[in-house]
PDB file of C-alpha atoms in Angstrom:
ATOM      1  CA  GLN K 512    -193.410-179.202-108.470  1.00 86.00           C
ATOM      2  CA  VAL K 513    -195.849-176.325-108.718  1.00 89.00           C
ATOM      3  CA  GLN K 514    -195.463-173.806-111.528  1.00 93.00           C
ATOM      4  CA  LEU K 515    -196.577-170.266-110.821  1.00 96.00           C
ATOM      5  CA  VAL K 516    -197.087-167.409-113.279  1.00 96.00           C
ATOM      6  CA  GLU K 517    -197.846-163.875-112.096  1.00 96.00           C
ATOM      7  CA  SER K 518    -199.509-161.146-114.124  1.00 96.00           C
ATOM      8  CA  GLY K 519    -201.069-157.734-113.650  1.00 97.00           C
ATOM      9  CA  GLY K 520    -198.139-155.577-112.625  1.00 95.00           C
ATOM     10  CA  GLY K 521    -197.528-152.153-114.083  1.00 97.00           C
ATOM     11  CA  LEU K 522    -197.126-148.440-113.450  1.00 98.00           C
ATOM     12  CA  VAL K 523    -199.759-146.592-111.464  1.00 98.00           C
ATOM     13  CA  GLN K 524    -200.017-143.245-109.713  1.00 98.00           C
ATOM     14  CA  ALA K 525    -200.199-143.001-105.949  1.00 98.00           C
ATOM     15  CA  GLY K 526    -203.732-143.650-104.760  1.00 98.00           C
ATOM     16  CA  GLY K 527    -204.441-145.931-107.695  1.00 98.00           C
ATOM     17  CA  SER K 528    -205.174-149.641-107.843  1.00 98.00           C
ATOM     18  CA  LEU K 529    -203.787-152.769-109.446  1.00 98.00           C
ATOM     19  CA  ARG K 530    -204.878-156.385-109.402  1.00 98.00           C
ATOM     20  CA  LEU K 531    -202.257-159.102-109.541  1.00 98.00           C
ATOM     21  CA  ALA K 532    -203.034-162.664-110.539  1.00 98.00           C
ATOM     22  CA  CYS K 533    -201.078-165.868-109.989  1.00 97.00           C
ATOM     23  CA  ALA K 534    -201.952-168.960-111.992  1.00 96.00           C
ATOM     24  CA  ALA K 535    -200.791-172.271-110.541  1.00 94.00           C
ATOM     25  CA  SER K 536    -200.230-175.482-112.470  1.00 91.00           C
ATOM     26  CA  GLY K 537    -198.514-178.807-111.990  1.00 87.00           C
ATOM     27  CA  ARG K 538    -198.690-180.525-108.598  1.00 81.00           C
ATOM     28  CA  THR K 539    -201.104-177.961-107.180  1.00 79.00           C
ATOM     29  CA  PHE K 540    -202.561-180.552-104.814  1.00 75.00           C
ATOM     30  CA  SER K 541    -199.280-180.425-102.890  1.00 78.00           C
ATOM     31  CA  SER K 542    -199.798-176.797-101.872  1.00 86.00           C
ATOM     32  CA  LYS K 543    -202.070-175.811 -99.012  1.00 90.00           C
ATOM     33  CA  GLN K 544    -201.510-172.078 -99.058  1.00 95.00           C
ATOM     34  CA  MET K 545    -200.568-169.376-101.547  1.00 95.00           C
ATOM     35  CA  GLY K 546    -198.670-166.254-100.646  1.00 96.00           C
ATOM     36  CA  TRP K 547    -197.627-162.937-102.104  1.00 98.00           C
ATOM     37  CA  PHE K 548    -194.236-161.444-101.319  1.00 98.00           C
ATOM     38  CA  ARG K 549    -192.438-158.362-102.588  1.00 98.00           C
ATOM     39  CA  GLN K 550    -188.898-157.129-102.906  1.00 98.00           C
ATOM     40  CA  ALA K 551    -188.014-153.478-103.334  1.00 96.00           C
ATOM     41  CA  PRO K 552    -184.616-152.377-104.684  1.00 92.00           C
ATOM     42  CA  GLY K 553    -181.941-152.727-102.039  1.00 95.00           C
ATOM     43  CA  LYS K 554    -184.301-154.403 -99.587  1.00 96.00           C
ATOM     44  CA  GLU K 555    -184.991-157.948 -98.507  1.00 97.00           C
ATOM     45  CA  ARG K 556    -188.010-159.810 -99.768  1.00 96.00           C
ATOM     46  CA  GLU K 557    -190.968-159.394 -97.422  1.00 97.00           C
ATOM     47  CA  PHE K 558    -194.252-161.162 -96.823  1.00 97.00           C
ATOM     48  CA  VAL K 559    -197.368-159.363 -98.086  1.00 97.00           C
ATOM     49  CA  ALA K 560    -200.354-161.695 -97.807  1.00 97.00           C
ATOM     50  CA  ALA K 561    -201.349-165.346 -97.856  1.00 96.00           C
ATOM     51  CA  ILE K 562    -204.484-167.420 -98.253  1.00 95.00           C
ATOM     52  CA  SER K 563    -205.171-171.105 -97.799  1.00 93.00           C
ATOM     53  CA  TRP K 564    -206.762-172.927-100.724  1.00 88.00           C
ATOM     54  CA  SER K 565    -209.685-173.698 -98.434  1.00 86.00           C
ATOM     55  CA  GLY K 566    -210.118-169.942 -98.006  1.00 77.00           C
ATOM     56  CA  GLY K 567    -210.480-170.246 -94.288  1.00 84.00           C
ATOM     57  CA  ASN K 568    -207.106-168.720 -93.441  1.00 94.00           C
ATOM     58  CA  ILE K 569    -205.992-165.287 -94.609  1.00 95.00           C
ATOM     59  CA  TYR K 570    -202.969-163.332 -93.441  1.00 95.00           C
ATOM     60  CA  TYR K 571    -201.693-159.826 -94.176  1.00 96.00           C
ATOM     61  CA  ALA K 572    -198.620-157.832 -93.366  1.00 96.00           C
ATOM     62  CA  ASP K 573    -199.456-154.815 -91.214  1.00 96.00           C
ATOM     63  CA  SER K 574    -198.197-152.475 -93.936  1.00 96.00           C
ATOM     64  CA  VAL K 575    -200.908-153.564 -96.393  1.00 97.00           C
ATOM     65  CA  LYS K 576    -203.889-154.310 -94.151  1.00 95.00           C
ATOM     66  CA  ALA K 577    -207.050-152.437 -95.188  1.00 93.00           C
ATOM     67  CA  ARG K 578    -205.482-151.629 -98.587  1.00 98.00           C
ATOM     68  CA  PHE K 579    -204.758-155.043-100.116  1.00 98.00           C
ATOM     69  CA  THR K 580    -207.125-157.991-100.457  1.00 98.00           C
ATOM     70  CA  ILE K 581    -206.057-161.541-101.280  1.00 97.00           C
ATOM     71  CA  SER K 582    -208.536-163.972-102.816  1.00 95.00           C
ATOM     72  CA  ARG K 583    -208.555-167.228-104.754  1.00 94.00           C
ATOM     73  CA  ASP K 584    -210.458-169.023-107.476  1.00 93.00           C
ATOM     74  CA  ASN K 585    -210.010-172.713-106.784  1.00 90.00           C
ATOM     75  CA  ALA K 586    -211.634-173.773-110.066  1.00 91.00           C
ATOM     76  CA  LYS K 587    -208.960-171.854-111.981  1.00 93.00           C
ATOM     77  CA  ASN K 588    -206.103-172.509-109.537  1.00 92.00           C
ATOM     78  CA  THR K 589    -205.577-168.762-109.421  1.00 95.00           C
ATOM     79  CA  VAL K 590    -204.860-166.387-106.565  1.00 96.00           C
ATOM     80  CA  PHE K 591    -205.398-162.637-106.760  1.00 97.00           C
ATOM     81  CA  LEU K 592    -204.031-159.635-104.918  1.00 98.00           C
ATOM     82  CA  GLN K 593    -206.198-156.541-105.180  1.00 98.00           C
ATOM     83  CA  MET K 594    -204.108-153.529-104.254  1.00 98.00           C
ATOM     84  CA  ASN K 595    -205.890-150.249-103.526  1.00 98.00           C
ATOM     85  CA  ASN K 596    -204.667-146.848-102.387  1.00 98.00           C
ATOM     86  CA  LEU K 597    -201.182-147.691-103.594  1.00 98.00           C
ATOM     87  CA  LYS K 598    -198.251-145.754-102.206  1.00 97.00           C
ATOM     88  CA  PRO K 599    -194.777-145.148-103.657  1.00 97.00           C
ATOM     89  CA  GLU K 600    -193.382-147.431-100.945  1.00 96.00           C
ATOM     90  CA  ASP K 601    -195.384-150.296-102.454  1.00 98.00           C
ATOM     91  CA  THR K 602    -193.058-150.201-105.460  1.00 98.00           C
ATOM     92  CA  ALA K 603    -191.404-153.608-105.740  1.00 98.00           C
ATOM     93  CA  VAL K 604    -191.265-156.847-107.655  1.00 98.00           C
ATOM     94  CA  TYR K 605    -194.191-158.922-106.440  1.00 98.00           C
ATOM     95  CA  TYR K 606    -193.803-162.689-106.251  1.00 98.00           C
ATOM     96  CA  CYS K 607    -196.365-165.419-105.897  1.00 97.00           C
ATOM     97  CA  ALA K 608    -195.377-168.520-103.911  1.00 96.00           C
ATOM     98  CA  ALA K 609    -196.875-171.844-102.880  1.00 95.00           C
ATOM     99  CA  SER K 610    -196.558-173.462 -99.472  1.00 93.00           C
ATOM    100  CA  PRO K 611    -197.373-176.968 -98.236  1.00 91.00           C
ATOM    101  CA  VAL K 612    -198.109-175.464 -94.825  1.00 91.00           C
ATOM    102  CA  VAL K 613    -201.108-173.393 -93.742  1.00 91.00           C
ATOM    103  CA  GLY K 614    -200.165-170.470 -91.557  1.00 89.00           C
ATOM    104  CA  SER K 615    -196.546-170.173 -92.644  1.00 87.00           C
ATOM    105  CA  THR K 616    -194.913-166.965 -93.864  1.00 87.00           C
ATOM    106  CA  THR K 617    -191.557-168.633 -94.493  1.00 89.00           C
ATOM    107  CA  ILE K 618    -192.013-172.158 -95.903  1.00 92.00           C
ATOM    108  CA  TYR K 619    -192.492-171.522 -99.606  1.00 94.00           C
ATOM    109  CA  PRO K 620    -190.560-173.918-101.856  1.00 91.00           C
ATOM    110  CA  ASN K 621    -192.205-172.836-105.122  1.00 94.00           C
ATOM    111  CA  TRP K 622    -191.982-169.335-106.584  1.00 96.00           C
ATOM    112  CA  GLY K 623    -193.112-167.452-109.648  1.00 96.00           C
ATOM    113  CA  GLN K 624    -190.893-165.211-111.729  1.00 96.00           C
ATOM    114  CA  GLY K 625    -192.292-161.983-110.292  1.00 97.00           C
ATOM    115  CA  THR K 626    -194.131-158.982-111.686  1.00 97.00           C
ATOM    116  CA  GLN K 627    -193.041-155.354-111.348  1.00 98.00           C
ATOM    117  CA  VAL K 628    -195.295-152.866-109.592  1.00 98.00           C
ATOM    118  CA  THR K 629    -194.256-149.224-109.767  1.00 98.00           C
ATOM    119  CA  VAL K 630    -196.164-146.493-107.945  1.00 98.00           C
ATOM    120  CA  SER K 631    -195.344-142.928-108.919  1.00 97.00           C
ATOM    121  CA  SER K 632    -195.853-140.018-106.554  1.00 93.00           C
TER     122      SER K 632
END
């Protein structure tokens, strides 16, 4: 089992930036890829970005390309999501998740508790 703890959420004005962090512990060797997802009120959870622990594979949803950047610090078992030029539609609970599969946007058996991001207009 992989334990995941997100941090860095908060309230920001449109056009602002936030940096989310996800610290992984436990059986981290079992995960090959880390992903960020989000769920807005009344909507289904959606994929945002993912990165393999090797760093060689990075994926983004079209809605966040050129605004969000995913990165990782293998020494600290931590993955980051730098979010720039935030829009009100980015408001959601953001979740970190771990996958045993590189390239997947759906196979994520381990999840964090989520962190709220609110973007005011």
